[in-house]
Amino acid sequence: MFRATLKSLLARKVRLILSGLAVVLGVMFVSGAFVLTDTLGRSFDAVFADAYAEIDVNVAGKPKIAVSEAEGEQVAPAFPASVVDRVRGVPGVATATGVVVADGARLIGSNGKAITSFGPPQLGENWTGESDLLQLRQGRAPQADDEIVVNAALAEAAKVKVGDRVGALTAFESKRRDFTLVGVFGYSGDRDSMGGVNEIMFTTPAAQRLMLGKPDTFNSVAVRAADGVRPETLRDEVAGALGPEYEVKTGEQLSADASAGLKEGLSFFNKVLLGFAAVALLVGTFLILNTFSIIVAQRTRELALMRAIGASGRQIIGSVVLEALAIGLVASVLGLGAGVGVGALLAFLFGRFAGGLPLAGVGVPPVAVVSAFAVGMVITVVAALLPALRAARIPPIAAMQDVATPDRPLTKVTVSGAVVTAAGGGLLALGLTGNAGGNALPVILGGVLLSFIGVALLTPLISRPVVSLLGALFAWSVPGRLGRLNSGRNPRRTAITAAALMVGIALVTGVTVVLGSAKSSIAAQAEDTVDAQLVISGAQTGPRLPTFDPAVVDRAAALPGVNAAVGVYNDVATVDGDRTYVNAVTDLAAMAKIYHTTPKSGTVAALRPDQVALSVSGAEKLGKSVGDRLSVQLTRGEGQQTYTVTAILPDDRSIGSILLPKEAAVAFTNPQPFSALVQLTPGTPVSQVQPQLEALVADSPEVSVADRASYIEQQTSGFDTLLTMIQILLALAIVIAVLGIVNTLALSVLERTRELGLLRAIGLRRAQTMRMITVEAVVISVFGALLGVAVGIGLGAAVVEALKDEGITDLVLPWSQMGTVLGLAALVGVVAAVLPAIRAARINVLGAIAHD
């Protein structure tokens, strides 16, 4: 039986390769995700190990608010310079160096634009001298407060050289300040940067003022242990001397913590790639299921003959499953190899994108190998299981007669599809309405999966009438009528082929509906509620929001033709013990005027330093009303501050739920406003005021002045970028679906060899034969596209309905995209039909008639 199975497998190499290719692509994503994260993880381990190699113990202030990598920058509070002396006096300390290091130092290049970073921080530091790790390559150390040195990678990116007068933006001064570049430094091993980080180093007094906002302060102490003193022992001694307000760690701990934080962010990319791998494998399951179903149908007499000469049903099942295992094994090996290549390529691109991250050698972690073979082989076997069970039921008598595979009733599959679809819809409702607790995402994904499977099971019921209707468009010719009949002759086969295409198109359509609705809702809300003709802001191109000098807001308000101007600050804070986002505004009364906001209770006036305004939902969540007090801990605050609620405002997501006075912004992570709304007096043209505002922010190259329409477009452009990325990744699922159509047609042509020979014998020409196969492919692919568009609209509309409370109130259907999808589906059908159609046209008429 084993030899017979092996010969049968080798006899159908091409068709099985096509079905195995779907598994290869899915496994490639799975293994590539793990190779990518493993390679980058080890690369960051090496970078941070080098960065902290010369530190035995590090002292830092304990952060007031813990912030994850995904949420933004972790702010270590500044502490007095006297702490360095205290550390220096601890027994076992050889040296203790006060260090200033903070994100937010941006060099302005020779083209007048600030150098941006899409991942690594942009650090401002104090120069503490050369070491075995860091050496000056050109120039000298900074000696005056208007002198700086930068790392070689930043100098190259900015196209500046020693002796140039260059501009920079810092954490506590968002307007340009000019410095003389007196030196360029690099790192051991001929590295231009440490992991792609941009670094500007100042004198210590300048770094304290510009990066910490306070003179005579540091936010870190680098400690070297005396000879014979273990870092762990010294850490405990220093921690005991300083008390619980400080975090004291060894260099190894710092390296591990820094690397772990970045790996947490990398896990997001891992999950994204695994998600798309799951989609590819789901589509591949349909393809393999269809392939084995057709093969089993074609081998009816062969399998029946095996039964007649003594093969048991179990052996028949084993034969089909063995074929599936062989395909899964080969596909897993190829997918793993492709995944290693893709993972290495993505790691290389990430390293280049991150500013030249030195990559560790590409490795294949055990989890990549295990997952590749587990996923590849399990998916293939599961997809082949139903056809295997069907093969085992073939009676031996079938070998004695010509057997056509009869259509089976659709009752069972329809009932099963209805049940599974209902279960998927129930899970989606549970997850989208927020009733799944902390398991919302798994519940939603489970609902989507069950919904796809349920729709696929229901598809045979509707395939015959819909396919017949679509085929009517081509019924004006004999090949068109034959293609129409062929596409509807086996509803199950047509349904599975179309369902594979449906999955990818449904996901693209659903995401388009959600993102389009969100974009439209945000734009409409801004148009309806914000009565500001000009907005000062910058496009975020890195982890930090672009900010500008707070004095710009006051100067803008004083310009002729300006009715009101309000600056907005943003940060994470702890409010009554719960971490949340807060805003600060320069003038609450101006904010209310611009947003046409009437308070639900309290009064709208400029907030005093001890007052706060809440939205209705914010007040309900905190259980507060006008006159109540709440405590707020800010990221740079010395301690908790108490504020009195002075107004409850209507909900508006663009305003925020907690509004603090402008004085609170001094203790924010970024103590400058990230945007300002400017309302003009009636009749004042935008062209009159905009140039004057642009002059006010001339020293802030990251910031621009835009009219309301341009600002809204800028804020919603991210949706278009996200949609493009998703469409590119989901294109893989559509490619697999196209392979499914090719495979189905190729097997169908083989199955109908005698039929095609008879058609040719009675006068069907080769060109007509090709048109017949093409019509069949086009009808199936357009049916799959229609199904995908319908399911995608349903899923997208359900998500939009669930997000109404989040401000997504407009349902936008992508009509133009849906038309494009249907047009491309027809093109896909034509492309998919090329090889099967050529094969059908080349059939030898006499040989085909004699074919058994």
PDB file of C-alpha atoms in Angstrom, residues 351-563:
ATOM      1  CA  GLY A 351      18.628  47.601  10.579  1.00  0.00           C
ATOM      2  CA  ARG A 352      18.984  50.043   7.701  1.00  0.00           C
ATOM      3  CA  PHE A 353      15.705  51.744   8.551  1.00  0.00           C
ATOM      4  CA  ALA A 354      16.764  52.069  12.205  1.00  0.00           C
ATOM      5  CA  GLY A 355      19.929  53.933  11.284  1.00  0.00           C
ATOM      6  CA  GLY A 356      22.454  51.147  10.796  1.00  0.00           C
ATOM      7  CA  LEU A 357      21.736  48.673  13.592  1.00  0.00           C
ATOM      8  CA  PRO A 358      24.624  46.149  13.560  1.00  0.00           C
ATOM      9  CA  LEU A 359      22.942  42.787  13.052  1.00  0.00           C
ATOM     10  CA  ALA A 360      23.880  39.615  14.836  1.00  0.00           C
ATOM     11  CA  GLY A 361      24.238  36.527  12.667  1.00  0.00           C
ATOM     12  CA  VAL A 362      20.978  35.202  11.305  1.00  0.00           C
ATOM     13  CA  GLY A 363      19.890  32.285  13.436  1.00  0.00           C
ATOM     14  CA  VAL A 364      17.058  29.784  13.254  1.00  0.00           C
ATOM     15  CA  PRO A 365      15.533  29.474  16.735  1.00  0.00           C
ATOM     16  CA  PRO A 366      13.980  26.105  17.687  1.00  0.00           C
ATOM     17  CA  VAL A 367      10.529  27.700  17.826  1.00  0.00           C
ATOM     18  CA  ALA A 368      10.820  28.593  14.121  1.00  0.00           C
ATOM     19  CA  VAL A 369      11.619  24.991  13.175  1.00  0.00           C
ATOM     20  CA  VAL A 370       8.957  23.468  15.426  1.00  0.00           C
ATOM     21  CA  SER A 371       6.269  25.908  14.319  1.00  0.00           C
ATOM     22  CA  ALA A 372       7.167  25.466  10.630  1.00  0.00           C
ATOM     23  CA  PHE A 373       6.736  21.698  10.694  1.00  0.00           C
ATOM     24  CA  ALA A 374       3.825  21.727  13.138  1.00  0.00           C
ATOM     25  CA  VAL A 375       1.874  24.293  11.139  1.00  0.00           C
ATOM     26  CA  GLY A 376       2.758  22.963   7.686  1.00  0.00           C
ATOM     27  CA  MET A 377       2.046  19.325   8.367  1.00  0.00           C
ATOM     28  CA  VAL A 378      -0.978  19.804  10.615  1.00  0.00           C
ATOM     29  CA  ILE A 379      -2.684  22.172   8.174  1.00  0.00           C
ATOM     30  CA  THR A 380      -2.095  19.807   5.261  1.00  0.00           C
ATOM     31  CA  VAL A 381      -3.335  16.733   7.110  1.00  0.00           C
ATOM     32  CA  VAL A 382      -6.407  18.504   8.470  1.00  0.00           C
ATOM     33  CA  ALA A 383      -7.290  19.772   4.992  1.00  0.00           C
ATOM     34  CA  ALA A 384      -6.905  16.262   3.540  1.00  0.00           C
ATOM     35  CA  LEU A 385      -8.857  14.502   6.285  1.00  0.00           C
ATOM     36  CA  LEU A 386     -12.367  14.998   4.851  1.00  0.00           C
ATOM     37  CA  PRO A 387     -11.374  13.802   1.357  1.00  0.00           C
ATOM     38  CA  ALA A 388      -9.642  10.827   3.006  1.00  0.00           C
ATOM     39  CA  LEU A 389     -12.810   9.860   4.860  1.00  0.00           C
ATOM     40  CA  ARG A 390     -14.752  10.222   1.610  1.00  0.00           C
ATOM     41  CA  ALA A 391     -12.236   7.949  -0.152  1.00  0.00           C
ATOM     42  CA  ALA A 392     -12.657   5.280   2.523  1.00  0.00           C
ATOM     43  CA  ARG A 393     -16.392   5.127   1.789  1.00  0.00           C
ATOM     44  CA  ILE A 394     -15.937   4.245  -1.894  1.00  0.00           C
ATOM     45  CA  PRO A 395     -17.516   0.781  -2.432  1.00  0.00           C
ATOM     46  CA  PRO A 396     -15.453  -1.943  -4.170  1.00  0.00           C
ATOM     47  CA  ILE A 397     -18.220  -2.373  -6.763  1.00  0.00           C
ATOM     48  CA  ALA A 398     -17.320   1.076  -8.126  1.00  0.00           C
ATOM     49  CA  ALA A 399     -14.299  -0.533  -9.780  1.00  0.00           C
ATOM     50  CA  MET A 400     -16.571  -2.615 -11.982  1.00  0.00           C
ATOM     51  CA  GLN A 401     -18.446   0.256 -13.597  1.00  0.00           C
ATOM     52  CA  ASP A 402     -18.044   3.792 -14.890  1.00  0.00           C
ATOM     53  CA  VAL A 403     -18.639   5.956 -11.890  1.00  0.00           C
ATOM     54  CA  ALA A 404     -19.526   9.611 -11.938  1.00  0.00           C
ATOM     55  CA  THR A 405     -19.369  11.395  -8.628  1.00  0.00           C
ATOM     56  CA  PRO A 406     -22.984  12.274  -7.930  1.00  0.00           C
ATOM     57  CA  ASP A 407     -24.002  15.541  -6.361  1.00  0.00           C
ATOM     58  CA  ARG A 408     -24.818  15.027  -2.707  1.00  0.00           C
ATOM     59  CA  PRO A 409     -27.594  16.931  -0.951  1.00  0.00           C
ATOM     60  CA  LEU A 410     -26.496  20.253   0.528  1.00  0.00           C
ATOM     61  CA  THR A 411     -28.701  19.982   3.618  1.00  0.00           C
ATOM     62  CA  LYS A 412     -26.032  18.917   6.087  1.00  0.00           C
ATOM     63  CA  VAL A 413     -23.415  21.389   4.887  1.00  0.00           C
ATOM     64  CA  THR A 414     -25.976  24.215   4.859  1.00  0.00           C
ATOM     65  CA  VAL A 415     -27.130  23.505   8.405  1.00  0.00           C
ATOM     66  CA  SER A 416     -23.520  23.244   9.562  1.00  0.00           C
ATOM     67  CA  GLY A 417     -22.692  26.522   7.834  1.00  0.00           C
ATOM     68  CA  ALA A 418     -25.628  28.296   9.473  1.00  0.00           C
ATOM     69  CA  VAL A 419     -24.597  27.035  12.923  1.00  0.00           C
ATOM     70  CA  VAL A 420     -20.934  27.970  12.476  1.00  0.00           C
ATOM     71  CA  THR A 421     -21.805  31.399  11.034  1.00  0.00           C
ATOM     72  CA  ALA A 422     -24.142  32.083  13.957  1.00  0.00           C
ATOM     73  CA  ALA A 423     -21.403  31.075  16.410  1.00  0.00           C
ATOM     74  CA  GLY A 424     -18.921  33.361  14.651  1.00  0.00           C
ATOM     75  CA  GLY A 425     -21.386  36.236  14.691  1.00  0.00           C
ATOM     76  CA  GLY A 426     -22.008  35.670  18.382  1.00  0.00           C
ATOM     77  CA  LEU A 427     -18.293  35.790  19.191  1.00  0.00           C
ATOM     78  CA  LEU A 428     -17.882  38.943  17.102  1.00  0.00           C
ATOM     79  CA  ALA A 429     -20.751  40.606  18.933  1.00  0.00           C
ATOM     80  CA  LEU A 430     -19.304  39.556  22.287  1.00  0.00           C
ATOM     81  CA  GLY A 431     -15.855  40.936  21.460  1.00  0.00           C
ATOM     82  CA  LEU A 432     -16.921  44.122  19.702  1.00  0.00           C
ATOM     83  CA  THR A 433     -19.399  45.165  22.399  1.00  0.00           C
ATOM     84  CA  GLY A 434     -16.746  44.928  25.115  1.00  0.00           C
ATOM     85  CA  ASN A 435     -18.338  41.999  26.940  1.00  0.00           C
ATOM     86  CA  ALA A 436     -15.353  39.681  26.565  1.00  0.00           C
ATOM     87  CA  GLY A 437     -13.349  41.245  29.390  1.00  0.00           C
ATOM     88  CA  GLY A 438      -9.609  41.109  28.774  1.00  0.00           C
ATOM     89  CA  ASN A 439     -10.023  38.500  26.016  1.00  0.00           C
ATOM     90  CA  ALA A 440     -11.601  40.821  23.439  1.00  0.00           C
ATOM     91  CA  LEU A 441      -8.942  40.340  20.740  1.00  0.00           C
ATOM     92  CA  PRO A 442      -8.885  36.493  20.833  1.00  0.00           C
ATOM     93  CA  VAL A 443     -12.693  36.443  20.892  1.00  0.00           C
ATOM     94  CA  ILE A 444     -12.918  38.785  17.881  1.00  0.00           C
ATOM     95  CA  LEU A 445     -10.324  36.790  15.924  1.00  0.00           C
ATOM     96  CA  GLY A 446     -12.158  33.578  16.763  1.00  0.00           C
ATOM     97  CA  GLY A 447     -15.398  35.156  15.585  1.00  0.00           C
ATOM     98  CA  VAL A 448     -13.815  36.220  12.285  1.00  0.00           C
ATOM     99  CA  LEU A 449     -12.396  32.715  11.730  1.00  0.00           C
ATOM    100  CA  LEU A 450     -15.712  30.996  12.446  1.00  0.00           C
ATOM    101  CA  SER A 451     -17.539  33.513  10.270  1.00  0.00           C
ATOM    102  CA  PHE A 452     -15.265  32.742   7.321  1.00  0.00           C
ATOM    103  CA  ILE A 453     -15.665  28.992   7.794  1.00  0.00           C
ATOM    104  CA  GLY A 454     -19.434  29.348   8.171  1.00  0.00           C
ATOM    105  CA  VAL A 455     -19.757  31.452   5.029  1.00  0.00           C
ATOM    106  CA  ALA A 456     -17.582  28.948   3.148  1.00  0.00           C
ATOM    107  CA  LEU A 457     -19.949  26.148   4.226  1.00  0.00           C
ATOM    108  CA  LEU A 458     -22.965  28.166   3.094  1.00  0.00           C
ATOM    109  CA  THR A 459     -21.389  29.077  -0.234  1.00  0.00           C
ATOM    110  CA  PRO A 460     -22.403  25.879  -2.131  1.00  0.00           C
ATOM    111  CA  LEU A 461     -26.044  26.749  -1.500  1.00  0.00           C
ATOM    112  CA  ILE A 462     -25.762  30.046  -3.340  1.00  0.00           C
ATOM    113  CA  SER A 463     -23.026  29.194  -5.813  1.00  0.00           C
ATOM    114  CA  ARG A 464     -25.239  27.603  -8.480  1.00  0.00           C
ATOM    115  CA  PRO A 465     -27.768  30.475  -8.871  1.00  0.00           C
ATOM    116  CA  VAL A 466     -25.158  33.234  -8.525  1.00  0.00           C
ATOM    117  CA  VAL A 467     -22.696  31.544 -10.869  1.00  0.00           C
ATOM    118  CA  SER A 468     -25.485  30.962 -13.370  1.00  0.00           C
ATOM    119  CA  LEU A 469     -26.404  34.643 -13.200  1.00  0.00           C
ATOM    120  CA  LEU A 470     -22.784  35.751 -13.667  1.00  0.00           C
ATOM    121  CA  GLY A 471     -22.298  33.271 -16.464  1.00  0.00           C
ATOM    122  CA  ALA A 472     -25.273  34.740 -18.304  1.00  0.00           C
ATOM    123  CA  LEU A 473     -23.032  37.705 -19.171  1.00  0.00           C
ATOM    124  CA  PHE A 474     -20.982  35.372 -21.383  1.00  0.00           C
ATOM    125  CA  ALA A 475     -23.824  33.176 -22.688  1.00  0.00           C
ATOM    126  CA  TRP A 476     -23.954  34.956 -26.070  1.00  0.00           C
ATOM    127  CA  SER A 477     -21.526  32.402 -27.523  1.00  0.00           C
ATOM    128  CA  VAL A 478     -21.155  28.622 -27.422  1.00  0.00           C
ATOM    129  CA  PRO A 479     -17.869  28.745 -25.404  1.00  0.00           C
ATOM    130  CA  GLY A 480     -19.524  31.193 -22.987  1.00  0.00           C
ATOM    131  CA  ARG A 481     -22.543  28.926 -22.467  1.00  0.00           C
ATOM    132  CA  LEU A 482     -20.320  25.891 -21.924  1.00  0.00           C
ATOM    133  CA  GLY A 483     -18.110  27.811 -19.474  1.00  0.00           C
ATOM    134  CA  ARG A 484     -21.208  28.945 -17.595  1.00  0.00           C
ATOM    135  CA  LEU A 485     -22.467  25.366 -17.296  1.00  0.00           C
ATOM    136  CA  ASN A 486     -19.049  24.032 -16.254  1.00  0.00           C
ATOM    137  CA  SER A 487     -18.623  26.614 -13.478  1.00  0.00           C
ATOM    138  CA  GLY A 488     -21.958  25.596 -11.943  1.00  0.00           C
ATOM    139  CA  ARG A 489     -21.840  21.829 -12.436  1.00  0.00           C
ATOM    140  CA  ASN A 490     -20.113  21.140  -9.084  1.00  0.00           C
ATOM    141  CA  PRO A 491     -21.301  23.641  -6.423  1.00  0.00           C
ATOM    142  CA  ARG A 492     -18.975  22.321  -3.720  1.00  0.00           C
ATOM    143  CA  ARG A 493     -15.868  22.612  -5.845  1.00  0.00           C
ATOM    144  CA  THR A 494     -16.807  26.070  -7.087  1.00  0.00           C
ATOM    145  CA  ALA A 495     -17.666  27.175  -3.554  1.00  0.00           C
ATOM    146  CA  ILE A 496     -14.349  26.066  -2.032  1.00  0.00           C
ATOM    147  CA  THR A 497     -12.367  27.695  -4.846  1.00  0.00           C
ATOM    148  CA  ALA A 498     -14.316  30.937  -4.512  1.00  0.00           C
ATOM    149  CA  ALA A 499     -14.101  30.839  -0.688  1.00  0.00           C
ATOM    150  CA  ALA A 500     -10.303  30.918  -0.868  1.00  0.00           C
ATOM    151  CA  LEU A 501     -10.474  34.180  -2.806  1.00  0.00           C
ATOM    152  CA  MET A 502     -13.255  35.442  -0.540  1.00  0.00           C
ATOM    153  CA  VAL A 503     -11.083  35.426   2.598  1.00  0.00           C
ATOM    154  CA  GLY A 504      -8.438  37.842   1.331  1.00  0.00           C
ATOM    155  CA  ILE A 505     -10.894  40.187  -0.372  1.00  0.00           C
ATOM    156  CA  ALA A 506     -13.214  40.175   2.654  1.00  0.00           C
ATOM    157  CA  LEU A 507     -10.384  41.200   4.983  1.00  0.00           C
ATOM    158  CA  VAL A 508      -9.200  43.965   2.643  1.00  0.00           C
ATOM    159  CA  THR A 509     -12.761  45.250   2.193  1.00  0.00           C
ATOM    160  CA  GLY A 510     -13.546  45.070   5.911  1.00  0.00           C
ATOM    161  CA  VAL A 511     -10.384  46.964   6.880  1.00  0.00           C
ATOM    162  CA  THR A 512     -11.111  49.541   4.165  1.00  0.00           C
ATOM    163  CA  VAL A 513     -14.628  50.080   5.520  1.00  0.00           C
ATOM    164  CA  VAL A 514     -13.354  50.547   9.095  1.00  0.00           C
ATOM    165  CA  LEU A 515     -10.461  52.863   8.212  1.00  0.00           C
ATOM    166  CA  GLY A 516     -12.514  54.831   5.702  1.00  0.00           C
ATOM    167  CA  SER A 517     -15.300  55.266   8.244  1.00  0.00           C
ATOM    168  CA  ALA A 518     -12.826  56.351  10.914  1.00  0.00           C
ATOM    169  CA  LYS A 519     -11.209  58.853   8.561  1.00  0.00           C
ATOM    170  CA  SER A 520     -14.573  60.273   7.504  1.00  0.00           C
ATOM    171  CA  SER A 521     -15.828  60.474  11.094  1.00  0.00           C
ATOM    172  CA  ILE A 522     -12.738  62.305  12.323  1.00  0.00           C
ATOM    173  CA  ALA A 523     -12.839  64.733   9.422  1.00  0.00           C
ATOM    174  CA  ALA A 524     -16.575  65.380   9.854  1.00  0.00           C
ATOM    175  CA  GLN A 525     -16.214  65.883  13.586  1.00  0.00           C
ATOM    176  CA  ALA A 526     -13.396  68.358  13.082  1.00  0.00           C
ATOM    177  CA  GLU A 527     -15.390  70.248  10.439  1.00  0.00           C
ATOM    178  CA  ASP A 528     -18.470  70.403  12.656  1.00  0.00           C
ATOM    179  CA  THR A 529     -16.947  71.166  16.042  1.00  0.00           C
ATOM    180  CA  VAL A 530     -13.646  72.991  15.536  1.00  0.00           C
ATOM    181  CA  ASP A 531     -14.082  76.644  14.585  1.00  0.00           C
ATOM    182  CA  ALA A 532     -10.375  77.250  14.015  1.00  0.00           C
ATOM    183  CA  GLN A 533      -9.215  78.431  10.646  1.00  0.00           C
ATOM    184  CA  LEU A 534      -5.495  77.766  11.260  1.00  0.00           C
ATOM    185  CA  VAL A 535      -3.611  75.076  13.182  1.00  0.00           C
ATOM    186  CA  ILE A 536       0.011  75.092  14.318  1.00  0.00           C
ATOM    187  CA  SER A 537       1.356  71.544  14.537  1.00  0.00           C
ATOM    188  CA  GLY A 538       3.863  69.119  13.107  1.00  0.00           C
ATOM    189  CA  ALA A 539       3.620  65.704  11.485  1.00  0.00           C
ATOM    190  CA  GLN A 540       4.899  63.025  13.853  1.00  0.00           C
ATOM    191  CA  THR A 541       7.810  61.190  12.208  1.00  0.00           C
ATOM    192  CA  GLY A 542       9.234  59.457  15.269  1.00  0.00           C
ATOM    193  CA  PRO A 543       8.406  58.505  18.843  1.00  0.00           C
ATOM    194  CA  ARG A 544       8.072  62.148  19.947  1.00  0.00           C
ATOM    195  CA  LEU A 545       5.416  64.655  18.929  1.00  0.00           C
ATOM    196  CA  PRO A 546       6.907  67.808  17.361  1.00  0.00           C
ATOM    197  CA  THR A 547       6.510  70.754  19.732  1.00  0.00           C
ATOM    198  CA  PHE A 548       7.145  74.499  19.690  1.00  0.00           C
ATOM    199  CA  ASP A 549       7.853  77.446  21.985  1.00  0.00           C
ATOM    200  CA  PRO A 550       4.887  78.143  24.345  1.00  0.00           C
ATOM    201  CA  ALA A 551       5.366  81.877  23.747  1.00  0.00           C
ATOM    202  CA  VAL A 552       4.130  81.338  20.167  1.00  0.00           C
ATOM    203  CA  VAL A 553       0.561  80.893  21.451  1.00  0.00           C
ATOM    204  CA  ASP A 554       0.505  84.244  23.246  1.00  0.00           C
ATOM    205  CA  ARG A 555       2.060  86.004  20.274  1.00  0.00           C
ATOM    206  CA  ALA A 556      -0.468  84.392  17.928  1.00  0.00           C
ATOM    207  CA  ALA A 557      -3.369  85.552  20.107  1.00  0.00           C
ATOM    208  CA  ALA A 558      -2.055  89.137  19.882  1.00  0.00           C
ATOM    209  CA  LEU A 559      -1.914  89.228  16.069  1.00  0.00           C
ATOM    210  CA  PRO A 560      -4.406  91.463  14.241  1.00  0.00           C
ATOM    211  CA  GLY A 561      -7.335  89.436  12.956  1.00  0.00           C
ATOM    212  CA  VAL A 562      -6.982  86.658  15.555  1.00  0.00           C
ATOM    213  CA  ASN A 563     -10.023  86.171  17.763  1.00  0.00           C
TER     214      ASN A 563
END
